[in-house]
Structure formats: C-alpha cells, structure tokens
C-alpha cells in the first residue's frame, strides 16, 4: 500500500482519535468511531471541537447515568442523574457557560440513534424516581438522594444560538468497508501527540484524507470479486429487449429488434472525507471516493430488415442497494449500484447479428467532486465475438454500438442542510463497423 495511506494524522493533527468511553469529553474536543458490529461493517471516525462549554458529555465517564433512553431516536426526552456529589462532580460542566441548552453532547452507547445531539431543553422533572439498582450505586456524603434532571435531545443544530456557544467544528473520514480506521490510525508518534488543528491543516484535511482513503480502498479492493470478504458482490443475470419495432405499409413490412443478455458481478467500495461546522450546520469541504471492481459480460442480438438509425435509449438491467456510510444525524451516504444498457445502430442492410461485450474493471476510482485526481485502476475490453448473417446481394455498410453502463448513485444528506444525489458512471461499449460487398459471403 502507498505510504500516503499513513499520512492522514501527520498532515491533519489528531483527526482520528479512537473514542474512549472511559474518558469524558469536557475540554472542547470529542471523537466518535463507527462501531464494528460484524466483518462487513463500515468504518470511520469523526471529531468535533470548539469551546469547552459548547461541547458536553452525558456518558457515565462524565458522571451521568441515563434513566431510560431509546437507541433508535434522534429526538427524545430523557431523564438522567449525576452519580457523584452535584457540587463537585463533572456533571456541573453541562450547566456551565451558556447553560445546558444548545450544548452539543456526546451520547452514551445505545442511547440515541446518533453519536451527538443538541440539548434543546433542560428542566427538573416531577418524576424523581430512581431504580433501586442505580440508587444503590450513588454515593452522597450527606446520604441524600440526588436530584433527577431531564433534557430534550434533538439534532436541530441550526437552532443553536451560536452567538453564545461559538462555532463547533467537524471533521469526518470513513469508508463502507471495515478496517479503514486501523489504516488511518497508523502514524508517527509526533502526530499522535497533537490535539488541535491549525488553519493550514484544516484546509488540507479533505484532500489529504481523500488521498489516504483512496490508497486504503485500493488495498481493500485488490481482490477476486468472486471471493471478496470485505463486501458481498452485487451480481445479476438478465435478458431484456432494448428495442422492438415494426412498420407496415402493404405490401411492404419491416421490423427491427435489439435484445441484450447480460451478466455481471461487482464490488463497490466508498470512502468519504468532510469538514465543516456542526454549529452552525455547514459543510465547507467534501470528497467522495468510489472504487469499482467488476466483470460485465453481454451479448447484443440485433435483427433488422430496414434501413435507418436505431437508438434504444438507456434501459435499466439491474439495480441494488450496496452498503453505505452513516453517522446518524450528521452525515449519511446511501449508495445504489445500477447497470444500464444501450444499443445504437445505423444500417442500410438486412442483418441478423450477435455482438459480444466483455468488460473488466479493476479497482477503477472515481472522485466527486473531481479535483484533478487520477482515476487509477484498469479498464479492459475483452474479446468481442461477432456472429453475422447479412444480405449479400448488395453492397452496404453499417455501424452497431452496444453499451453496458455501470453506475454508482449516491444519496447524500448532511446536518439537515445538504440533500443531494450524485451519479458516477462508467461506459463499457463495443462498436462494430460492417462492410458487406455484393456477392460476398456474410461475415
């Protein structure tokens, strides 16, 4: 693998930092890593940083115990209690500065769908009950029961009064395959000692991260697509009519038809790097890297007894969702892999022919937005076998084009302010030029 895959932290100070659930986020910097739930889980990390009072923590590491919380909700009311003496514990951090409202807090595991949330409201609830299993663990010097607090959580970051909190910055890097965190975490000891961005490093983060992720995906995707353990291959086998039309003007009738019989399998890996601010919600720089390894095979069957130009238009052969990347409430990328076919012909000869299309894509990389990066990978057109039966009584020429077009379509949403779809296409095609001489044998 290229050494560039290991430069990410050297060039961008401490973008990657493993989320340590035993340490509180009370100094204005907080990290989150996507959980590894199985062998094909996506991997990635994000970091937010700002004023120490703009970012809080309601995990047990910061002294809080949550009394009931849905793991699937982005917005909800929760009750929580401080496990230490309220006057001296870390819990007081939540109420410092501008107060609890509009603080961006780190959430415990299995509390909330996302890693962070905004405190929209804070109050003392009427329900002061504490389960016995929890109250037994709370130690007060005076023996009193602690006061239960309540807060409303949501991800409406646009509602934060940033004149009071200041900006909360954001950096994200990740991929839809496992193990990228480990690759990006490797760096020099000096880089690991750094804890904050400087202006130049933040400016370069997305381009540096994109290059590092690109190298990482190249390593992940250098595989036999039929034996991939990183991601399951998308496969298809389909026969479809692209064009079927007849004309009748007695005593003359003519027809033309184009069918395609296509098979393929593909592995698509995705990486993303982004910077911006969570408060106010804004993405300032962004890059997606898509890597495709695929075998696409097809036969184009053309029958025509008329002269003219045919164009089937783009016809969908296959579409399937593929693993994406999701930092809930922050950034989500939902990709689909699609294969379309197209046939074009210009003929002035009766013809019955089959054109083969065999196309191999090896680790082709596409970038969005394009910033001059090399696409990388290889694109190889294999044998294009031709079987032809043509009218041999007259001289004639013609051109037939068959296209199999794989596409990676990305639905992107970020911070409630970005909602877009990106289409990344490759075109596998075979073009045949026919020349039929009078009295010749069809070829």
GROMACS .gro file of C-alpha atoms in nm:
model
  443
    1UNK     CA    1   0.000   0.000   0.000
    2UNK     CA    2   0.118   0.355  -0.072
    3UNK     CA    3   0.270   0.536   0.223
    4UNK     CA    4   0.012   0.812   0.171
    5UNK     CA    5  -0.240   0.591   0.350
    6UNK     CA    6  -0.044   0.651   0.670
    7UNK     CA    7  -0.007   1.029   0.645
    8UNK     CA    8  -0.352   1.134   0.749
    9UNK     CA    9  -0.272   1.219   1.110
   10UNK     CA   10   0.064   1.367   1.027
   11UNK     CA   11  -0.095   1.615   0.788
   12UNK     CA   12  -0.409   1.672   0.990
   13UNK     CA   13  -0.349   1.684   1.363
   14UNK     CA   14  -0.548   1.426   1.553
   15UNK     CA   15  -0.840   1.394   1.312
   16UNK     CA   16  -0.851   1.029   1.402
   17UNK     CA   17  -0.866   0.954   1.773
   18UNK     CA   18  -1.028   0.638   1.900
   19UNK     CA   19  -1.337   0.713   2.103
   20UNK     CA   20  -1.255   0.616   2.460
   21UNK     CA   21  -1.576   0.562   2.655
   22UNK     CA   22  -1.381   0.574   2.983
   23UNK     CA   23  -1.270   0.935   2.931
   24UNK     CA   24  -1.509   1.232   2.941
   25UNK     CA   25  -1.531   1.494   2.665
   26UNK     CA   26  -1.503   1.808   2.877
   27UNK     CA   27  -1.222   2.002   2.711
   28UNK     CA   28  -1.393   2.106   2.388
   29UNK     CA   29  -1.279   1.807   2.179
   30UNK     CA   30  -1.478   1.489   2.129
   31UNK     CA   31  -1.437   1.191   1.895
   32UNK     CA   32  -1.662   0.912   1.774
   33UNK     CA   33  -1.584   0.592   1.586
   34UNK     CA   34  -1.837   0.385   1.395
   35UNK     CA   35  -1.895   0.061   1.585
   36UNK     CA   36  -1.769  -0.263   1.438
   37UNK     CA   37  -2.067  -0.498   1.459
   38UNK     CA   38  -1.962  -0.761   1.205
   39UNK     CA   39  -1.698  -0.849   0.946
   40UNK     CA   40  -1.852  -0.621   0.683
   41UNK     CA   41  -1.932  -0.317   0.899
   42UNK     CA   42  -1.833   0.026   0.768
   43UNK     CA   43  -1.551   0.203   0.945
   44UNK     CA   44  -1.493   0.569   1.011
   45UNK     CA   45  -1.432   0.839   1.266
   46UNK     CA   46  -1.544   1.191   1.331
   47UNK     CA   47  -1.426   1.467   1.560
   48UNK     CA   48  -1.595   1.782   1.683
   49UNK     CA   49  -1.419   2.065   1.859
   50UNK     CA   50  -1.500   2.411   1.990
   51UNK     CA   51  -1.538   2.598   2.317
   52UNK     CA   52  -1.522   2.368   2.625
   53UNK     CA   53  -1.870   2.486   2.724
   54UNK     CA   54  -2.012   2.432   2.373
   55UNK     CA   55  -1.948   2.057   2.388
   56UNK     CA   56  -2.064   1.841   2.676
   57UNK     CA   57  -2.083   1.477   2.775
   58UNK     CA   58  -2.368   1.283   2.937
   59UNK     CA   59  -2.199   0.943   2.944
   60UNK     CA   60  -2.101   0.760   3.261
   61UNK     CA   61  -1.743   0.875   3.203
   62UNK     CA   62  -1.865   1.229   3.273
   63UNK     CA   63  -2.056   1.121   3.585
   64UNK     CA   64  -2.407   1.079   3.442
   65UNK     CA   65  -2.643   0.782   3.447
   66UNK     CA   66  -2.926   0.778   3.194
   67UNK     CA   67  -3.264   0.663   3.327
   68UNK     CA   68  -3.418   0.530   3.007
   69UNK     CA   69  -3.329   0.622   2.651
   70UNK     CA   70  -3.435   0.493   2.309
   71UNK     CA   71  -3.145   0.370   2.096
   72UNK     CA   72  -3.333   0.447   1.772
   73UNK     CA   73  -3.447   0.808   1.818
   74UNK     CA   74  -3.272   1.124   1.704
   75UNK     CA   75  -3.512   1.337   1.912
   76UNK     CA   76  -3.639   1.241   2.258
   77UNK     CA   77  -3.679   1.343   2.622
   78UNK     CA   78  -3.460   1.161   2.871
   79UNK     CA   79  -3.408   1.163   3.246
   80UNK     CA   80  -3.059   1.143   3.393
   81UNK     CA   81  -2.894   1.159   3.731
   82UNK     CA   82  -2.549   1.259   3.847
   83UNK     CA   83  -2.363   0.972   4.011
   84UNK     CA   84  -2.139   1.195   4.224
   85UNK     CA   85  -2.183   1.492   4.457
   86UNK     CA   86  -2.353   1.751   4.241
   87UNK     CA   87  -2.144   2.044   4.368
   88UNK     CA   88  -1.807   1.888   4.294
   89UNK     CA   89  -1.869   1.633   4.018
   90UNK     CA   90  -1.804   1.657   3.644
   91UNK     CA   91  -2.180   1.680   3.592
   92UNK     CA   92  -2.163   2.054   3.658
   93UNK     CA   93  -1.981   2.100   3.329
   94UNK     CA   94  -2.309   2.059   3.140
   95UNK     CA   95  -2.453   2.372   3.303
   96UNK     CA   96  -2.151   2.599   3.277
   97UNK     CA   97  -2.111   2.891   3.038
   98UNK     CA   98  -2.434   2.949   2.847
   99UNK     CA   99  -2.606   2.662   3.032
  100UNK     CA  100  -2.719   2.320   2.919
  101UNK     CA  101  -2.949   2.438   2.637
  102UNK     CA  102  -2.774   2.445   2.298
  103UNK     CA  103  -2.481   2.239   2.424
  104UNK     CA  104  -2.375   1.962   2.183
  105UNK     CA  105  -2.342   1.648   2.395
  106UNK     CA  106  -2.181   1.311   2.343
  107UNK     CA  107  -2.437   1.037   2.396
  108UNK     CA  108  -2.378   0.702   2.565
  109UNK     CA  109  -2.376   0.385   2.361
  110UNK     CA  110  -2.730   0.259   2.297
  111UNK     CA  111  -2.878   0.600   2.376
  112UNK     CA  112  -2.999   0.782   2.069
  113UNK     CA  113  -2.950   0.691   1.707
  114UNK     CA  114  -2.660   0.930   1.656
  115UNK     CA  115  -2.332   0.995   1.839
  116UNK     CA  116  -2.413   1.355   1.932
  117UNK     CA  117  -2.721   1.565   1.994
  118UNK     CA  118  -2.825   1.918   2.086
  119UNK     CA  119  -2.979   1.988   2.425
  120UNK     CA  120  -3.298   2.166   2.323
  121UNK     CA  121  -3.446   2.197   2.672
  122UNK     CA  122  -3.339   2.129   3.031
  123UNK     CA  123  -3.558   2.107   3.342
  124UNK     CA  124  -3.618   1.929   3.670
  125UNK     CA  125  -3.891   1.668   3.611
  126UNK     CA  126  -4.171   1.585   3.850
  127UNK     CA  127  -4.071   1.219   3.829
  128UNK     CA  128  -3.778   1.190   4.069
  129UNK     CA  129  -3.780   0.812   4.093
  130UNK     CA  130  -3.451   0.626   4.057
  131UNK     CA  131  -3.437   0.249   4.002
  132UNK     CA  132  -3.302   0.068   4.307
  133UNK     CA  133  -3.022  -0.090   4.102
  134UNK     CA  134  -2.893   0.259   4.023
  135UNK     CA  135  -2.964   0.437   4.353
  136UNK     CA  136  -2.758   0.174   4.533
  137UNK     CA  137  -2.454   0.285   4.333
  138UNK     CA  138  -2.494   0.657   4.405
  139UNK     CA  139  -2.280   0.782   4.689
  140UNK     CA  140  -2.362   1.113   4.863
  141UNK     CA  141  -2.164   1.239   5.157
  142UNK     CA  142  -2.481   1.354   5.330
  143UNK     CA  143  -2.676   1.042   5.231
  144UNK     CA  144  -2.939   1.238   5.037
  145UNK     CA  145  -3.094   1.129   4.708
  146UNK     CA  146  -2.966   1.324   4.409
  147UNK     CA  147  -3.200   1.537   4.202
  148UNK     CA  148  -3.303   1.379   3.874
  149UNK     CA  149  -3.261   1.606   3.571
  150UNK     CA  150  -3.439   1.598   3.235
  151UNK     CA  151  -3.333   1.717   2.892
  152UNK     CA  152  -3.476   1.718   2.542
  153UNK     CA  153  -3.234   1.595   2.277
  154UNK     CA  154  -3.252   1.659   1.903
  155UNK     CA  155  -3.029   1.712   1.600
  156UNK     CA  156  -3.163   2.054   1.502
  157UNK     CA  157  -2.819   2.210   1.504
  158UNK     CA  158  -2.946   2.510   1.308
  159UNK     CA  159  -3.144   2.613   1.618
  160UNK     CA  160  -2.830   2.661   1.829
  161UNK     CA  161  -2.761   3.023   1.923
  162UNK     CA  162  -2.401   3.026   1.809
  163UNK     CA  163  -2.353   3.383   1.931
  164UNK     CA  164  -2.344   3.224   2.278
  165UNK     CA  165  -2.175   2.893   2.204
  166UNK     CA  166  -1.935   2.986   1.928
  167UNK     CA  167  -1.869   2.758   1.633
  168UNK     CA  168  -1.841   2.381   1.678
  169UNK     CA  169  -1.616   2.236   1.409
  170UNK     CA  170  -1.647   1.898   1.241
  171UNK     CA  171  -1.418   1.657   1.054
  172UNK     CA  172  -1.522   1.315   0.920
  173UNK     CA  173  -1.346   1.034   0.740
  174UNK     CA  174  -1.473   0.684   0.669
  175UNK     CA  175  -1.544   0.402   0.427
  176UNK     CA  176  -1.814   0.140   0.373
  177UNK     CA  177  -1.566  -0.140   0.445
  178UNK     CA  178  -1.416  -0.249   0.777
  179UNK     CA  179  -1.063  -0.180   0.890
  180UNK     CA  180  -1.004   0.166   0.746
  181UNK     CA  181  -0.983   0.313   1.096
  182UNK     CA  182  -0.683   0.093   1.169
  183UNK     CA  183  -0.512   0.204   0.849
  184UNK     CA  184  -0.570   0.572   0.911
  185UNK     CA  185  -0.476   0.547   1.277
  186UNK     CA  186  -0.118   0.445   1.196
  187UNK     CA  187   0.108   0.746   1.202
  188UNK     CA  188   0.411   0.893   1.369
  189UNK     CA  189   0.438   0.939   1.743
  190UNK     CA  190   0.469   1.312   1.692
  191UNK     CA  191   0.137   1.332   1.512
  192UNK     CA  192  -0.036   1.140   1.789
  193UNK     CA  193   0.079   1.400   2.042
  194UNK     CA  194  -0.103   1.677   1.860
  195UNK     CA  195  -0.452   1.763   1.973
  196UNK     CA  196  -0.577   2.056   1.767
  197UNK     CA  197  -0.594   2.170   1.407
  198UNK     CA  198  -0.413   2.468   1.271
  199UNK     CA  199  -0.560   2.660   0.978
  200UNK     CA  200  -0.339   2.505   0.711
  201UNK     CA  201  -0.402   2.150   0.831
  202UNK     CA  202  -0.778   2.202   0.834
  203UNK     CA  203  -0.768   2.348   0.483
  204UNK     CA  204  -0.584   2.041   0.355
  205UNK     CA  205  -0.780   1.783   0.552
  206UNK     CA  206  -1.028   1.670   0.286
  207UNK     CA  207  -0.773   1.637   0.006
  208UNK     CA  208  -0.524   1.459   0.232
  209UNK     CA  209  -0.792   1.232   0.376
  210UNK     CA  210  -0.927   1.155   0.029
  211UNK     CA  211  -0.581   1.052  -0.090
  212UNK     CA  212  -0.529   0.834   0.216
  213UNK     CA  213  -0.870   0.670   0.184
  214UNK     CA  214  -0.812   0.618  -0.188
  215UNK     CA  215  -0.495   0.425  -0.109
  216UNK     CA  216  -0.675   0.228   0.160
  217UNK     CA  217  -0.960   0.135  -0.074
  218UNK     CA  218  -0.711   0.029  -0.339
  219UNK     CA  219  -0.573  -0.221  -0.092
  220UNK     CA  220  -0.917  -0.339   0.018
  221UNK     CA  221  -1.042  -0.374  -0.339
  222UNK     CA  222  -0.742  -0.562  -0.480
  223UNK     CA  223  -0.936  -0.885  -0.463
  224UNK     CA  224  -1.103  -1.151  -0.669
  225UNK     CA  225  -1.455  -1.013  -0.683
  226UNK     CA  226  -1.595  -1.363  -0.651
  227UNK     CA  227  -1.406  -1.419  -0.326
  228UNK     CA  228  -1.441  -1.083  -0.156
  229UNK     CA  229  -1.456  -1.095   0.220
  230UNK     CA  230  -1.474  -0.719   0.251
  231UNK     CA  231  -1.810  -0.673   0.084
  232UNK     CA  232  -2.053  -0.907  -0.092
  233UNK     CA  233  -2.050  -0.881  -0.469
  234UNK     CA  234  -2.356  -0.746  -0.648
  235UNK     CA  235  -2.448  -0.998  -0.919
  236UNK     CA  236  -2.702  -1.002  -1.198
  237UNK     CA  237  -2.809  -1.217  -1.492
  238UNK     CA  238  -3.077  -1.068  -1.711
  239UNK     CA  239  -3.212  -1.077  -2.065
  240UNK     CA  240  -3.417  -0.783  -2.182
  241UNK     CA  241  -3.549  -0.625  -2.500
  242UNK     CA  242  -3.395  -0.288  -2.571
  243UNK     CA  243  -3.584  -0.216  -2.892
  244UNK     CA  244  -3.865  -0.388  -3.081
  245UNK     CA  245  -4.047  -0.203  -3.354
  246UNK     CA  246  -4.221  -0.291  -3.678
  247UNK     CA  247  -4.351  -0.085  -3.967
  248UNK     CA  248  -4.620  -0.197  -4.210
  249UNK     CA  249  -4.723  -0.031  -4.532
  250UNK     CA  250  -4.866  -0.308  -4.753
  251UNK     CA  251  -4.728  -0.475  -4.944
  252UNK     CA  252  -4.408  -0.380  -4.757
  253UNK     CA  253  -4.336  -0.453  -4.393
  254UNK     CA  254  -4.016  -0.411  -4.194
  255UNK     CA  255  -3.903  -0.468  -3.838
  256UNK     CA  256  -3.610  -0.421  -3.606
  257UNK     CA  257  -3.535  -0.568  -3.265
  258UNK     CA  258  -3.246  -0.547  -3.023
  259UNK     CA  259  -3.211  -0.780  -2.724
  260UNK     CA  260  -2.935  -0.793  -2.466
  261UNK     CA  261  -2.837  -1.087  -2.249
  262UNK     CA  262  -2.607  -0.960  -1.975
  263UNK     CA  263  -2.436  -1.097  -1.667
  264UNK     CA  264  -2.204  -0.934  -1.422
  265UNK     CA  265  -2.071  -0.907  -1.073
  266UNK     CA  266  -1.920  -0.608  -0.898
  267UNK     CA  267  -1.777  -0.490  -0.570
  268UNK     CA  268  -1.818  -0.122  -0.489
  269UNK     CA  269  -1.627   0.044  -0.205
  270UNK     CA  270  -1.681   0.402  -0.094
  271UNK     CA  271  -1.483   0.649   0.110
  272UNK     CA  272  -1.570   0.997   0.230
  273UNK     CA  273  -1.391   1.291   0.387
  274UNK     CA  274  -1.561   1.610   0.501
  275UNK     CA  275  -1.502   1.920   0.708
  276UNK     CA  276  -1.732   2.193   0.823
  277UNK     CA  277  -1.915   2.310   1.131
  278UNK     CA  278  -2.190   2.134   1.318
  279UNK     CA  279  -2.275   2.475   1.470
  280UNK     CA  280  -2.376   2.648   1.253
  281UNK     CA  281  -2.451   2.346   1.028
  282UNK     CA  282  -2.234   2.381   0.720
  283UNK     CA  283  -2.017   2.152   0.505
  284UNK     CA  284  -1.719   2.353   0.379
  285UNK     CA  285  -1.521   2.081   0.201
  286UNK     CA  286  -1.623   1.736   0.088
  287UNK     CA  287  -1.491   1.445  -0.116
  288UNK     CA  288  -1.629   1.102  -0.209
  289UNK     CA  289  -1.408   0.826  -0.346
  290UNK     CA  290  -1.581   0.534  -0.519
  291UNK     CA  291  -1.382   0.226  -0.616
  292UNK     CA  292  -1.526  -0.034  -0.854
  293UNK     CA  293  -1.404  -0.381  -0.945
  294UNK     CA  294  -1.636  -0.560  -1.187
  295UNK     CA  295  -1.678  -0.813  -1.466
  296UNK     CA  296  -1.951  -0.722  -1.714
  297UNK     CA  297  -2.044  -0.957  -1.996
  298UNK     CA  298  -2.319  -0.939  -2.251
  299UNK     CA  299  -2.447  -1.033  -2.593
  300UNK     CA  300  -2.631  -0.788  -2.812
  301UNK     CA  301  -2.870  -0.959  -3.053
  302UNK     CA  302  -2.978  -0.740  -3.346
  303UNK     CA  303  -3.231  -0.835  -3.612
  304UNK     CA  304  -3.333  -0.579  -3.872
  305UNK     CA  305  -3.470  -0.570  -4.225
  306UNK     CA  306  -3.493  -0.195  -4.262
  307UNK     CA  307  -3.255   0.093  -4.323
  308UNK     CA  308  -3.204   0.380  -4.085
  309UNK     CA  309  -3.080   0.471  -3.739
  310UNK     CA  310  -3.186   0.290  -3.422
  311UNK     CA  311  -3.130   0.409  -3.065
  312UNK     CA  312  -3.278   0.213  -2.777
  313UNK     CA  313  -3.210   0.479  -2.517
  314UNK     CA  314  -3.087   0.378  -2.174
  315UNK     CA  315  -3.261   0.068  -2.034
  316UNK     CA  316  -3.205  -0.047  -1.676
  317UNK     CA  317  -3.077  -0.403  -1.638
  318UNK     CA  318  -3.006  -0.412  -1.267
  319UNK     CA  319  -3.026  -0.202  -0.953
  320UNK     CA  320  -2.938  -0.291  -0.595
  321UNK     CA  321  -2.854  -0.113  -0.274
  322UNK     CA  322  -2.498  -0.152  -0.152
  323UNK     CA  323  -2.351  -0.088   0.192
  324UNK     CA  324  -2.325   0.282   0.267
  325UNK     CA  325  -2.192   0.502   0.542
  326UNK     CA  326  -2.396   0.658   0.820
  327UNK     CA  327  -2.313   0.894   1.104
  328UNK     CA  328  -2.678   0.938   1.210
  329UNK     CA  329  -2.788   1.297   1.236
  330UNK     CA  330  -2.456   1.415   1.092
  331UNK     CA  331  -2.376   1.259   0.752
  332UNK     CA  332  -2.540   0.973   0.562
  333UNK     CA  333  -2.449   0.827   0.223
  334UNK     CA  334  -2.689   0.573   0.075
  335UNK     CA  335  -2.549   0.420  -0.245
  336UNK     CA  336  -2.703   0.203  -0.514
  337UNK     CA  337  -2.529   0.012  -0.791
  338UNK     CA  338  -2.703   0.022  -1.127
  339UNK     CA  339  -2.634  -0.128  -1.468
  340UNK     CA  340  -2.796   0.015  -1.781
  341UNK     CA  341  -2.775  -0.095  -2.143
  342UNK     CA  342  -2.797   0.097  -2.466
  343UNK     CA  343  -2.785  -0.004  -2.833
  344UNK     CA  344  -2.734   0.219  -3.134
  345UNK     CA  345  -2.721   0.116  -3.499
  346UNK     CA  346  -2.704   0.280  -3.838
  347UNK     CA  347  -2.792   0.029  -4.111
  348UNK     CA  348  -2.874   0.006  -4.476
  349UNK     CA  349  -2.865  -0.372  -4.493
  350UNK     CA  350  -3.079  -0.657  -4.367
  351UNK     CA  351  -2.890  -0.806  -4.077
  352UNK     CA  352  -2.913  -1.074  -3.810
  353UNK     CA  353  -2.617  -1.047  -3.576
  354UNK     CA  354  -2.487  -1.100  -3.224
  355UNK     CA  355  -2.215  -0.879  -3.075
  356UNK     CA  356  -2.038  -0.983  -2.756
  357UNK     CA  357  -1.932  -0.734  -2.489
  358UNK     CA  358  -1.679  -0.849  -2.230
  359UNK     CA  359  -1.550  -0.582  -1.996
  360UNK     CA  360  -1.333  -0.597  -1.685
  361UNK     CA  361  -1.289  -0.308  -1.444
  362UNK     CA  362  -1.010  -0.348  -1.191
  363UNK     CA  363  -1.015  -0.106  -0.899
  364UNK     CA  364  -1.136   0.194  -1.101
  365UNK     CA  365  -1.162   0.500  -0.879
  366UNK     CA  366  -1.399   0.790  -0.929
  367UNK     CA  367  -1.386   1.112  -0.728
  368UNK     CA  368  -1.658   1.363  -0.651
  369UNK     CA  369  -1.619   1.648  -0.682
  370UNK     CA  370  -1.331   1.592  -0.926
  371UNK     CA  371  -1.022   1.786  -0.827
  372UNK     CA  372  -0.767   1.660  -1.075
  373UNK     CA  373  -0.712   1.321  -0.911
  374UNK     CA  374  -0.609   1.030  -1.128
  375UNK     CA  375  -0.888   0.777  -1.174
  376UNK     CA  376  -0.650   0.486  -1.128
  377UNK     CA  377  -0.736   0.123  -1.191
  378UNK     CA  378  -0.761  -0.053  -1.525
  379UNK     CA  379  -1.038  -0.079  -1.783
  380UNK     CA  380  -1.002  -0.376  -2.015
  381UNK     CA  381  -1.229  -0.462  -2.307
  382UNK     CA  382  -1.208  -0.836  -2.369
  383UNK     CA  383  -1.294  -1.033  -2.680
  384UNK     CA  384  -1.595  -0.903  -2.873
  385UNK     CA  385  -1.711  -1.209  -3.067
  386UNK     CA  386  -1.927  -1.135  -3.367
  387UNK     CA  387  -2.176  -1.363  -3.539
  388UNK     CA  388  -2.326  -1.209  -3.852
  389UNK     CA  389  -2.576  -1.302  -4.117
  390UNK     CA  390  -2.634  -1.027  -4.374
  391UNK     CA  391  -2.799  -0.971  -4.708
  392UNK     CA  392  -2.523  -1.043  -4.957
  393UNK     CA  393  -2.692  -0.927  -5.273
  394UNK     CA  394  -2.593  -0.563  -5.242
  395UNK     CA  395  -2.305  -0.355  -5.114
  396UNK     CA  396  -2.386  -0.192  -4.782
  397UNK     CA  397  -2.231  -0.061  -4.463
  398UNK     CA  398  -2.345  -0.013  -4.109
  399UNK     CA  399  -2.236   0.064  -3.754
  400UNK     CA  400  -2.358  -0.108  -3.439
  401UNK     CA  401  -2.276   0.004  -3.086
  402UNK     CA  402  -2.358  -0.186  -2.770
  403UNK     CA  403  -2.314  -0.027  -2.428
  404UNK     CA  404  -2.328  -0.173  -2.078
  405UNK     CA  405  -2.306   0.117  -1.834
  406UNK     CA  406  -2.241   0.058  -1.462
  407UNK     CA  407  -2.339   0.347  -1.239
  408UNK     CA  408  -2.284   0.425  -0.872
  409UNK     CA  409  -2.562   0.652  -0.748
  410UNK     CA  410  -2.516   0.824  -0.413
  411UNK     CA  411  -2.785   0.981  -0.199
  412UNK     CA  412  -2.619   1.226   0.039
  413UNK     CA  413  -2.762   1.407   0.340
  414UNK     CA  414  -2.568   1.612   0.593
  415UNK     CA  415  -2.665   1.813   0.901
  416UNK     CA  416  -3.013   1.881   0.766
  417UNK     CA  417  -2.871   2.136   0.521
  418UNK     CA  418  -2.743   1.911   0.240
  419UNK     CA  419  -2.963   1.675   0.039
  420UNK     CA  420  -2.820   1.570  -0.296
  421UNK     CA  421  -2.779   1.282  -0.538
  422UNK     CA  422  -2.453   1.212  -0.720
  423UNK     CA  423  -2.425   0.985  -1.026
  424UNK     CA  424  -2.091   0.827  -1.116
  425UNK     CA  425  -2.094   0.637  -1.448
  426UNK     CA  426  -1.860   0.418  -1.649
  427UNK     CA  427  -1.936   0.303  -2.003
  428UNK     CA  428  -1.841  -0.042  -2.131
  429UNK     CA  429  -1.902  -0.048  -2.504
  430UNK     CA  430  -1.828  -0.239  -2.821
  431UNK     CA  431  -1.853  -0.082  -3.164
  432UNK     CA  432  -1.868  -0.281  -3.487
  433UNK     CA  433  -1.836  -0.133  -3.835
  434UNK     CA  434  -1.986  -0.355  -4.102
  435UNK     CA  435  -1.891  -0.363  -4.466
  436UNK     CA  436  -2.076  -0.605  -4.689
  437UNK     CA  437  -1.964  -0.637  -5.051
  438UNK     CA  438  -2.201  -0.752  -5.323
  439UNK     CA  439  -2.181  -1.128  -5.386
  440UNK     CA  440  -1.976  -1.168  -5.065
  441UNK     CA  441  -2.038  -1.429  -4.800
  442UNK     CA  442  -2.184  -1.287  -4.477
  443UNK     CA  443  -1.917  -1.229  -4.213
   0.00000   0.00000   0.00000
